[in-house]
Coordinates of C-alpha atoms in Angstrom, one line a residue:
X148 CA -118.4 24.1 41.8
X149 CA -117.2 25.4 38.4
X150 CA -113.9 24.5 37.0
X151 CA -111.1 26.9 37.7
X152 CA -108.1 27.6 35.7
X153 CA -104.8 26.7 37.5
X154 CA -103.2 28.6 40.2
X155 CA -99.9 27.1 39.7
X156 CA -97.5 29.4 41.5
X157 CA -95.8 26.8 43.6
X158 CA -95.4 24.6 40.3
X159 CA -93.5 27.6 38.6
X160 CA -90.9 27.3 41.4
X161 CA -90.4 23.6 40.3
X162 CA -88.1 24.1 37.7
X163 CA -87.3 20.4 36.9
X164 CA -87.7 19.3 33.2
X165 CA -91.0 16.9 33.1
X166 CA -90.0 13.3 31.7
X167 CA -91.8 12.5 28.5
X168 CA -95.6 11.5 29.2
X169 CA -98.9 12.3 27.9
X170 CA -97.9 12.7 24.8
X171 CA -101.3 13.4 23.1
X172 CA -101.8 16.4 25.3
X173 CA -99.9 19.0 23.7
X174 CA -98.9 19.0 20.1
X175 CA -95.3 19.9 21.0
X176 CA -95.2 16.7 22.2
X177 CA -96.4 15.2 19.4
X178 CA -93.9 16.6 17.3
X179 CA -91.3 15.5 19.5
X180 CA -92.7 12.2 19.2
X181 CA -92.3 12.6 15.2
X182 CA -88.7 13.2 15.5
X183 CA -88.3 10.1 17.7
X184 CA -90.1 7.9 15.0
X185 CA -87.6 9.5 12.1
X186 CA -84.9 7.9 14.5
X187 CA -86.3 4.9 14.2
X188 CA -86.9 5.1 10.4
X189 CA -83.0 5.4 10.2
X190 CA -82.8 2.7 12.6
X191 CA -85.6 0.7 10.2
X192 CA -83.4 1.5 7.0
X193 CA -80.1 0.4 8.0
X194 CA -81.9 -2.7 9.0
X195 CA -83.6 -3.1 5.7
X196 CA -80.1 -2.6 4.5
X197 CA -78.4 -5.2 6.1
X198 CA -81.8 -7.8 5.7
X199 CA -81.4 -6.7 1.8
X200 CA -77.6 -7.6 1.7
X201 CA -78.9 -11.0 3.9
X202 CA -81.5 -11.9 1.2
X203 CA -79.6 -11.1 -1.6
X204 CA -76.9 -13.8 -0.6
X205 CA -79.9 -16.4 -0.2
X206 CA -81.1 -15.6 -3.3
X207 CA -77.1 -16.5 -4.6
X208 CA -77.6 -19.8 -2.8
X209 CA -81.2 -20.7 -3.7
X210 CA -80.3 -20.0 -7.9
X211 CA -77.1 -21.8 -7.0
X212 CA -79.0 -24.8 -5.9
X213 CA -81.7 -24.5 -8.1
X214 CA -79.3 -24.7 -11.3
X215 CA -78.1 -28.3 -10.0
X216 CA -81.6 -29.2 -9.5
X217 CA -82.4 -28.5 -13.1
X218 CA -79.3 -31.2 -14.0
X219 CA -80.5 -35.3 -14.7
X220 CA -81.0 -36.8 -11.5
X221 CA -77.8 -38.9 -12.3
X222 CA -76.1 -36.2 -11.9
X223 CA -75.3 -37.5 -8.0
X224 CA -73.4 -40.2 -9.5
X225 CA -70.2 -37.6 -9.8
X226 CA -69.0 -37.8 -6.4
X227 CA -68.2 -34.2 -6.0
X228 CA -72.0 -33.3 -6.7
X229 CA -72.7 -36.2 -4.2
X230 CA -70.4 -34.6 -1.8
X231 CA -72.1 -31.4 -2.4
X232 CA -75.4 -32.8 -1.8
X233 CA -74.8 -34.3 1.5
X234 CA -72.8 -31.1 2.8
X235 CA -75.7 -29.1 1.8
X236 CA -78.2 -31.0 3.7
X237 CA -76.1 -31.5 6.8
X238 CA -74.2 -27.7 6.6
X239 CA -75.3 -25.4 4.5
X240 CA -78.8 -25.2 5.0
X241 CA -78.7 -25.3 8.2
X242 CA -76.9 -22.0 8.5
X243 CA -79.5 -20.9 6.1
X244 CA -82.4 -21.6 8.2
X245 CA -80.7 -20.9 11.7
X246 CA -78.7 -17.8 10.5
X247 CA -77.4 -15.7 13.1
X248 CA -76.9 -12.6 10.7
X249 CA -80.9 -12.7 10.7
X250 CA -80.9 -12.5 14.4
X251 CA -78.1 -9.8 14.6
X252 CA -79.9 -7.8 12.3
X253 CA -83.2 -8.0 14.4
X254 CA -81.6 -7.6 17.5
X255 CA -79.6 -4.5 16.3
X256 CA -83.1 -3.2 15.7
X257 CA -84.4 -3.9 18.9
X258 CA -81.7 -2.7 20.4
X259 CA -82.2 0.8 19.0
X260 CA -86.0 0.5 19.4
X261 CA -85.3 0.4 23.1
X262 CA -82.6 2.9 23.4
X263 CA -85.6 5.3 22.4
X264 CA -88.4 3.8 24.3
X265 CA -88.1 6.4 26.9
X266 CA -89.1 9.1 24.3
X267 CA -92.2 7.3 22.7
X268 CA -96.0 7.4 23.9
X269 CA -97.2 4.8 26.3
X270 CA -100.4 2.8 26.5
X271 CA -102.3 6.1 27.9
X272 CA -101.6 8.2 24.5
X273 CA -103.0 5.8 22.4
X274 CA -106.2 6.0 24.8
X275 CA -106.2 10.0 24.7
X276 CA -105.5 9.9 21.0
X277 CA -108.6 7.5 20.6
X278 CA -110.7 9.5 22.9
X279 CA -109.6 13.1 21.2
X280 CA -111.0 11.5 17.9
X281 CA -114.1 10.8 19.4
X282 CA -114.4 14.3 20.9
X283 CA -114.0 15.7 18.2
X284 CA -116.4 13.3 16.4
X285 CA -119.2 14.7 18.9
X286 CA -118.5 18.5 18.8
X287 CA -118.0 18.9 15.2
X288 CA -120.8 16.4 14.3
X289 CA -118.5 14.6 11.9
X290 CA -119.5 11.1 10.8
X291 CA -117.1 8.2 11.8
X292 CA -117.0 6.8 8.0
X293 CA -115.8 10.5 6.9
X294 CA -113.2 10.4 9.4
X295 CA -112.1 7.1 8.1
X296 CA -111.9 8.3 4.8
X297 CA -110.1 11.6 5.9
X298 CA -112.6 14.2 5.5
X299 CA -113.8 16.3 8.1
X300 CA -117.7 17.4 7.2
X301 CA -120.7 17.6 9.4
X302 CA -123.4 15.7 8.8
X303 CA -125.6 18.0 6.6
X304 CA -123.0 20.1 5.8
X305 CA -122.4 21.5 2.5
X306 CA -118.4 21.5 3.1
X307 CA -115.8 20.4 4.9
X308 CA -115.1 22.1 8.1
X309 CA -111.1 21.0 7.5
X310 CA -109.5 20.4 4.2
X311 CA -106.3 18.4 4.6
X312 CA -103.4 19.2 2.0
X313 CA -103.0 15.2 1.6
X314 CA -106.7 13.5 3.1
X315 CA -105.0 10.6 5.3
X316 CA -107.2 7.6 5.9
X317 CA -107.3 5.3 8.7
X318 CA -107.0 1.7 8.7
X319 CA -109.4 -1.3 9.6
X320 CA -106.8 -1.6 12.6
X321 CA -106.7 2.2 13.4
X322 CA -110.7 2.4 13.4
X323 CA -110.7 -0.9 15.7
X324 CA -108.5 0.4 18.6
X325 CA -110.4 3.4 19.0
X326 CA -113.7 1.3 19.2
X327 CA -111.8 -0.7 21.5
X328 CA -111.0 2.3 23.9
X329 CA -114.6 3.0 23.9
X330 CA -115.7 -0.6 24.6
X331 CA -113.4 -0.7 27.2
X332 CA -115.0 2.1 29.5
X333 CA -118.6 1.1 28.7
X334 CA -119.1 3.4 26.2
X335 CA -121.1 1.6 23.4
X336 CA -122.5 4.8 21.4
X337 CA -118.9 5.0 20.2
X338 CA -117.9 2.0 20.0
X339 CA -120.3 0.7 18.0
X340 CA -119.5 3.2 15.4
X341 CA -116.0 2.9 15.4
X342 CA -116.4 -0.9 15.5
X343 CA -118.7 -1.2 12.5
X344 CA -116.3 0.6 10.3
X345 CA -113.3 -1.6 11.6
X346 CA -115.6 -4.8 10.6
X347 CA -116.8 -2.8 7.0
X348 CA -112.8 -2.5 6.3
X349 CA -111.7 -5.9 7.4
X350 CA -114.3 -7.5 5.1
X351 CA -112.7 -5.3 2.2
X352 CA -109.6 -6.9 2.9
X353 CA -110.0 -10.0 4.4
X354 CA -107.1 -12.4 3.9
X355 CA -104.7 -9.6 3.2
X356 CA -102.6 -9.1 6.5
X357 CA -100.8 -6.4 7.5
X358 CA -97.5 -7.4 9.7
X359 CA -98.3 -4.0 12.1
X360 CA -102.2 -4.8 12.7
X361 CA -102.9 -6.5 16.1
X362 CA -106.7 -6.9 15.4
X363 CA -108.2 -8.7 13.1
X364 CA -112.0 -9.2 11.5
X365 CA -112.9 -11.5 14.0
X366 CA -111.8 -9.4 17.0
X367 CA -114.0 -6.5 15.4
X368 CA -116.7 -8.8 15.1
X369 CA -116.4 -10.0 18.6
X370 CA -116.5 -6.6 20.1
X371 CA -119.1 -5.2 18.2
X372 CA -121.6 -8.5 18.7
X373 CA -121.1 -7.6 22.3
X374 CA -121.6 -3.8 22.5
X375 CA -124.9 -4.6 20.4
X376 CA -125.8 -6.7 22.9
X377 CA -125.6 -4.4 25.7
X378 CA -127.8 -2.0 24.0
X379 CA -130.3 -4.4 23.6
X380 CA -129.9 -5.0 20.0
X381 CA -129.9 -8.8 20.6
X382 CA -130.7 -9.6 16.6
X383 CA -128.4 -8.2 15.3
X384 CA -125.3 -9.2 18.4
X385 CA -126.7 -13.2 17.0
X386 CA -126.1 -12.1 13.5
X387 CA -122.5 -10.8 13.9
X388 CA -121.5 -13.7 16.2
X389 CA -122.3 -16.3 13.6
X390 CA -120.6 -14.2 11.1
X391 CA -118.0 -14.7 13.6
X392 CA -118.3 -18.6 13.9
X393 CA -117.9 -19.1 9.9
X394 CA -114.6 -17.9 10.5
X395 CA -113.5 -19.6 13.7
X396 CA -116.1 -22.4 14.3
X397 CA -114.4 -23.7 16.8
X398 CA -114.7 -20.9 19.1
X399 CA -116.8 -22.4 22.2
X400 CA -117.2 -19.0 23.9
X401 CA -118.8 -17.2 21.0
X402 CA -120.8 -20.5 20.4
X403 CA -122.2 -20.0 23.9
X404 CA -123.1 -16.7 23.1
X405 CA -125.1 -17.5 20.0
X406 CA -127.0 -19.7 21.8
X407 CA -127.7 -17.4 24.3
X408 CA -128.9 -14.8 22.0
X409 CA -130.8 -17.1 20.1
X410 CA -132.5 -18.2 23.6
X411 CA -133.5 -14.8 24.6
X412 CA -134.9 -14.0 21.3
X413 CA -137.3 -17.1 21.1
X414 CA -138.6 -15.7 24.7
X415 CA -139.8 -12.6 23.3
X416 CA -142.9 -12.5 22.0
X417 CA -142.1 -10.1 19.2
X418 CA -138.2 -9.6 18.7
X419 CA -137.6 -5.6 20.0
X420 CA -135.7 -3.8 18.1
X421 CA -134.2 -0.8 19.6
X422 CA -133.4 2.4 17.5
X423 CA -129.5 3.5 17.3
X424 CA -127.8 3.8 20.8
X425 CA -127.6 7.3 22.4
X426 CA -124.8 9.2 23.4
X427 CA -123.8 9.1 26.5
X428 CA -124.7 12.1 28.7
X429 CA -121.8 13.7 30.6
X430 CA -122.3 14.0 34.3
X431 CA -120.4 17.1 34.4
X432 CA -121.2 19.5 31.5
X433 CA -125.1 20.9 31.9
X434 CA -123.9 23.2 28.9
X435 CA -123.3 20.6 26.1
X436 CA -125.4 21.6 23.7
X437 CA -125.3 25.0 23.6
X438 CA -120.9 24.8 24.2
X439 CA -121.2 22.4 20.7
X440 CA -123.2 24.5 18.9
X441 CA -121.1 27.4 19.5
X442 CA -117.7 25.4 18.4
X443 CA -119.5 24.7 15.3
X444 CA -120.3 28.4 14.3
X445 CA -117.8 29.4 11.5
X446 CA -115.6 32.4 13.3
X447 CA -116.8 35.4 16.0
X448 CA -121.1 35.9 15.7
X449 CA -122.1 39.6 14.4
X450 CA -121.7 41.9 17.4
X451 CA -124.5 44.7 18.2
X452 CA -124.0 47.5 16.0
X453 CA -122.9 49.9 18.5
X454 CA -119.6 48.4 19.0
X455 CA -116.6 49.5 17.0
X456 CA -112.8 49.3 16.7
X457 CA -110.8 51.9 18.1
X458 CA -107.3 52.7 19.2
X459 CA -106.6 52.9 22.9
X460 CA -104.1 54.4 24.7
X461 CA -105.3 54.6 28.5
X462 CA -103.3 57.5 28.9
X463 CA -100.2 55.3 29.3
X464 CA -97.1 57.1 27.6
X465 CA -96.4 53.1 26.9
X466 CA -99.2 53.2 24.5
X467 CA -98.6 57.0 22.8
X468 CA -96.5 55.8 19.8
X469 CA -98.2 52.8 19.2
X470 CA -101.8 52.7 20.4
X471 CA -103.7 49.1 21.1
X472 CA -106.2 47.8 18.3
X473 CA -108.8 47.3 20.6
X474 CA -112.2 45.6 18.9
X475 CA -115.2 45.3 21.2
X476 CA -116.8 42.2 21.2
X477 CA -119.6 42.4 23.7
X478 CA -120.2 44.7 26.7
X479 CA -122.0 42.2 28.5
X480 CA -119.5 40.6 29.9
X481 CA -117.2 43.1 28.8
X482 CA -115.0 41.3 26.3
X483 CA -112.6 43.1 24.0
X484 CA -109.6 41.8 21.4
X485 CA -106.7 43.4 20.7
X486 CA -105.0 43.1 17.4
X487 CA -101.5 42.5 16.8
X488 CA -101.0 42.5 20.6
X489 CA -97.8 40.3 19.7
X490 CA -95.0 40.4 17.1
X491 CA -94.5 37.2 15.6
X492 CA -90.7 37.2 16.9
X493 CA -92.3 37.8 20.6
X494 CA -94.8 34.7 20.2
X495 CA -91.9 32.4 19.0
X496 CA -89.7 33.4 22.2
X497 CA -92.5 32.7 24.6
X498 CA -93.3 29.6 23.0
X499 CA -89.6 28.8 23.0
X500 CA -89.5 29.4 26.4
X501 CA -92.0 27.4 27.8
X502 CA -91.5 24.4 25.6
X503 CA -89.1 22.5 28.2
X504 CA -91.5 22.8 31.0
X505 CA -94.7 21.7 29.7
X506 CA -96.2 19.8 32.1
X507 CA -100.0 18.4 32.0
X508 CA -102.2 21.1 32.8
X509 CA -104.5 20.5 35.8
X510 CA -108.0 22.2 37.6
X511 CA -108.9 22.9 41.0
X512 CA -110.8 20.1 42.6
X513 CA -112.1 21.2 46.1
X514 CA -108.8 22.6 47.6
X515 CA -106.8 20.3 45.5
X516 CA -105.8 20.7 41.8
X517 CA -105.7 17.0 39.1
X518 CA -105.9 16.3 35.7
X519 CA -109.2 15.8 34.1
X520 CA -110.3 14.7 30.9
X521 CA -112.4 18.3 30.3
X522 CA -108.8 19.8 30.1
X523 CA -106.4 18.2 27.6
X524 CA -103.6 20.9 27.2
X525 CA -100.0 21.1 28.6
X526 CA -99.0 24.5 30.4
X527 CA -95.8 26.0 32.0
X528 CA -95.4 29.0 33.8
X529 CA -93.0 32.3 33.0
X530 CA -91.7 34.7 35.4
X531 CA -91.0 38.0 34.2
X532 CA -87.0 38.0 34.8
X533 CA -87.5 35.0 32.2
X534 CA -86.6 37.0 29.3
X535 CA -86.6 40.4 28.5
X536 CA -89.4 39.5 26.0
X537 CA -91.8 38.4 28.7
X538 CA -90.9 41.4 30.7
X539 CA -92.0 43.7 27.8
X540 CA -95.2 41.6 27.4
X541 CA -96.2 42.2 31.3
X542 CA -95.7 45.9 30.7
X543 CA -98.0 45.7 27.8
X544 CA -100.4 44.2 29.5
X545 CA -100.4 46.6 32.1
X546 CA -101.1 49.1 30.0
X547 CA -103.5 48.1 27.9
X548 CA -105.4 47.0 31.3
X549 CA -104.7 49.9 33.4
X550 CA -104.1 47.2 36.2
X551 CA -101.4 46.1 38.6
X552 CA -99.8 43.1 36.9
X553 CA -97.1 42.6 39.2
X554 CA -97.0 39.2 41.5
X555 CA -98.7 39.3 44.1
X556 CA -101.6 40.9 42.2
X557 CA -100.8 39.1 39.3
X558 CA -100.4 35.5 38.6
X559 CA -97.1 34.4 36.5
X560 CA -97.9 34.3 32.7
X561 CA -99.5 30.7 31.7
X562 CA -98.1 29.3 28.3
X563 CA -100.3 26.4 27.0
X564 CA -99.9 24.3 23.8
X565 CA -103.4 22.2 23.5
X566 CA -103.0 18.5 22.4
X567 CA -104.7 16.3 19.8
X568 CA -108.3 17.7 19.9
X569 CA -106.9 19.9 23.4
X570 CA -110.0 21.7 24.7
X571 CA -110.9 23.2 28.2
X572 CA -114.5 22.5 28.5
X573 CA -116.9 25.2 30.2
X574 CA -115.6 27.3 33.3
X575 CA -114.9 30.0 35.4
X576 CA -111.4 31.6 35.5
X577 CA -112.5 33.2 38.9
X578 CA -113.2 31.3 41.5
X579 CA -116.9 30.3 43.1
X580 CA -115.7 29.0 46.3
X581 CA -113.6 30.4 49.2
X582 CA -112.1 27.1 49.6
X583 CA -110.3 27.3 46.3
X584 CA -106.7 27.5 45.8
X585 CA -106.9 30.6 44.2
X586 CA -107.3 32.3 47.6
X587 CA -103.9 31.0 48.8
X588 CA -102.4 34.0 47.3
X589 CA -103.8 36.1 49.9
X590 CA -104.6 39.0 46.7
X591 CA -108.1 38.3 46.3
X592 CA -110.3 36.7 43.5
X593 CA -109.3 36.7 39.7
X594 CA -110.7 40.0 38.4
X595 CA -109.5 40.0 34.7
X596 CA -108.4 37.6 32.3
X597 CA -105.5 38.3 29.3
X598 CA -105.7 35.5 26.8
X599 CA -103.0 35.8 23.9
X600 CA -102.8 33.8 20.7
X601 CA -99.5 32.7 20.2
X602 CA -100.4 30.9 17.2
X603 CA -102.8 30.2 14.5
X604 CA -104.6 27.0 13.6
X605 CA -106.5 25.4 10.6
X606 CA -109.7 24.9 12.4
X607 CA -111.5 25.1 15.6
X608 CA -110.2 26.2 18.8
X609 CA -112.4 28.9 19.4
X610 CA -113.4 30.6 22.6
X611 CA -116.9 30.4 23.3
X612 CA -118.7 32.2 26.0
X613 CA -121.6 30.1 26.6
X614 CA -124.2 31.9 28.4
X615 CA -123.6 35.1 26.4
X616 CA -123.7 32.9 23.2
X617 CA -120.9 34.0 21.4
X618 CA -117.4 32.4 20.5
X619 CA -114.2 34.4 19.3
X620 CA -112.0 32.5 17.1
X621 CA -108.0 32.1 17.3
X622 CA -106.6 35.1 16.1
X623 CA -102.7 34.6 16.0
X624 CA -101.0 37.5 17.9
X625 CA -104.3 39.0 19.3
X626 CA -105.0 39.1 23.0
X627 CA -108.6 38.6 24.4
X628 CA -109.6 40.6 27.3
X629 CA -112.7 40.0 29.9
X630 CA -113.9 41.0 33.6
X631 CA -114.4 38.2 35.6
X632 CA -115.5 40.0 38.6
X633 CA -118.5 42.9 38.6
X634 CA -118.0 46.2 40.2
X635 CA -119.3 44.8 43.1
X636 CA -116.5 42.1 43.4
X637 CA -119.4 39.0 42.7
X638 CA -118.3 36.8 39.9
X639 CA -120.0 37.4 36.4
X640 CA -121.9 34.3 35.8
X641 CA -122.0 35.3 31.7
X642 CA -117.9 34.5 31.5
X643 CA -118.4 30.8 31.7
X644 CA -116.2 30.1 28.8
X645 CA -114.6 27.3 27.1
X646 CA -111.5 26.6 24.3
X647 CA -113.2 24.1 21.6
X648 CA -111.3 21.5 20.6
X649 CA -108.2 22.1 18.3
X650 CA -110.0 20.2 15.0
X651 CA -106.7 20.9 12.8
X652 CA -103.6 22.7 13.9
X653 CA -101.3 23.5 16.8
X654 CA -102.7 26.1 19.3
X655 CA -100.5 27.9 21.7
X656 CA -101.9 30.6 24.1
X657 CA -100.7 32.9 27.0
X658 CA -102.7 33.4 30.0
X659 CA -102.2 36.4 32.3
X660 CA -104.8 36.1 35.3
X661 CA -105.1 39.6 37.4
X662 CA -106.4 39.7 41.0
X663 CA -108.5 41.9 43.0
X664 CA -106.0 43.4 45.3
X665 CA -103.9 46.0 44.3
X666 CA -106.8 47.2 41.8
X667 CA -109.0 49.1 44.5
X668 CA -107.7 52.5 43.1
X669 CA -107.4 51.0 39.4
X670 CA -111.2 49.6 39.2
X671 CA -113.0 50.8 42.0
X672 CA -116.5 49.8 43.2
X673 CA -119.3 50.6 41.6
X674 CA -122.4 52.9 43.3
X675 CA -124.9 50.3 42.9
X676 CA -124.5 46.7 44.2
X677 CA -125.7 45.4 40.9
X678 CA -122.5 46.7 39.0

């Protein structure tokens, strides 16, 4: 069964703000985490000032004692100096070495950190962020070495897909953590690429340790060696393990691995050298190659010459003074892009209304809804009574589409914020099974989709129609419209579409899903079954 968009009408009524969670799945949450780190920086600045004062006092003590040691040794003949020596060794040094001030300063920093812990990303966020980098690596054919240097250039390309204002390089520890996430799930294709880069960077800086790092060259060598062993490259696993033992010769586990690898190679008549590991196949996505090719294309592909732009009123008084600016993108499936559909102020209002209620987006799985790796975003639902801007938007959608968009003939407005590498793999908006939660509304299947781009992005994030072989880039304030069902009521297979991963930027969209019932006289059945 194809993946479905979220129904979520019941979710709309649960007006409880979500607890901070899954930071990686929405850029708004990531920005909120940035604010939390700003408060941590202020705590650290206060701690550094306190420690600076304490260290200045220690320097004063050091200089005082150092000056005394410059005097001739006989100076202790002076009873005052002798007394001072004994007091220092029995009292002063104890106060210096076991300073309560150091503990108090650290305790204050730790207390401030604990107070902010609920606002900080959790363990699942580091894993989700690592998988997001691997997703961008795959979909946009980016090299790990380039990413580690802050360069977003596909293999064989002549220019980067994205030019950051200030390139940010990844550390060896950063690369290790990405590789470790892949390693822990048995994904050795990705673990090898990232751990190789971690090993190279650790080698360059060996002996120079960063306080914040949790991994080391030995860690990276250990994990990389086993990754190579698991893909059949025993000789390279042996070479890396031997290098590990040069740094940690007493490690018995790795020594046993070396013996095992040597034995395996001796038992082979001709040591086999397998090729590079293959990227794992997705068990869900049969259209991966077509999907990724469309995501990599820069912008909308050239439409047939018969298509054109037009001002459209649909005979609606609402559009007489300000007609809709329609660009017909494709006829099969029918897809139109309405430019300047919302204003900047309306877009900001809708985003602000949805922000406090964002929760991790779910997908239909049989009769249930659940989170899924193939949809990374957060979403919220807005009633038309939430704000005049939402009500105006609903009226505009009705005027442009000519359809009845009132509940229950349509769903509430869904606002979506995509996260780090946020995407939604190929899916249908309409139900492909009568068991779908969509039919609980008793208003039929989703006949049409209106998707409004509430923001722009710097790179990525296109909407790709897989079988129809075209994609539409993010056009700020524009609305994308398509029919999900044919006039016969059958699902249109050509509407299989995907939200390509956001390579750079903060992507917001608003979805309006319109159902069959209530549209009988607005979009009647055709004369032929195939219509």
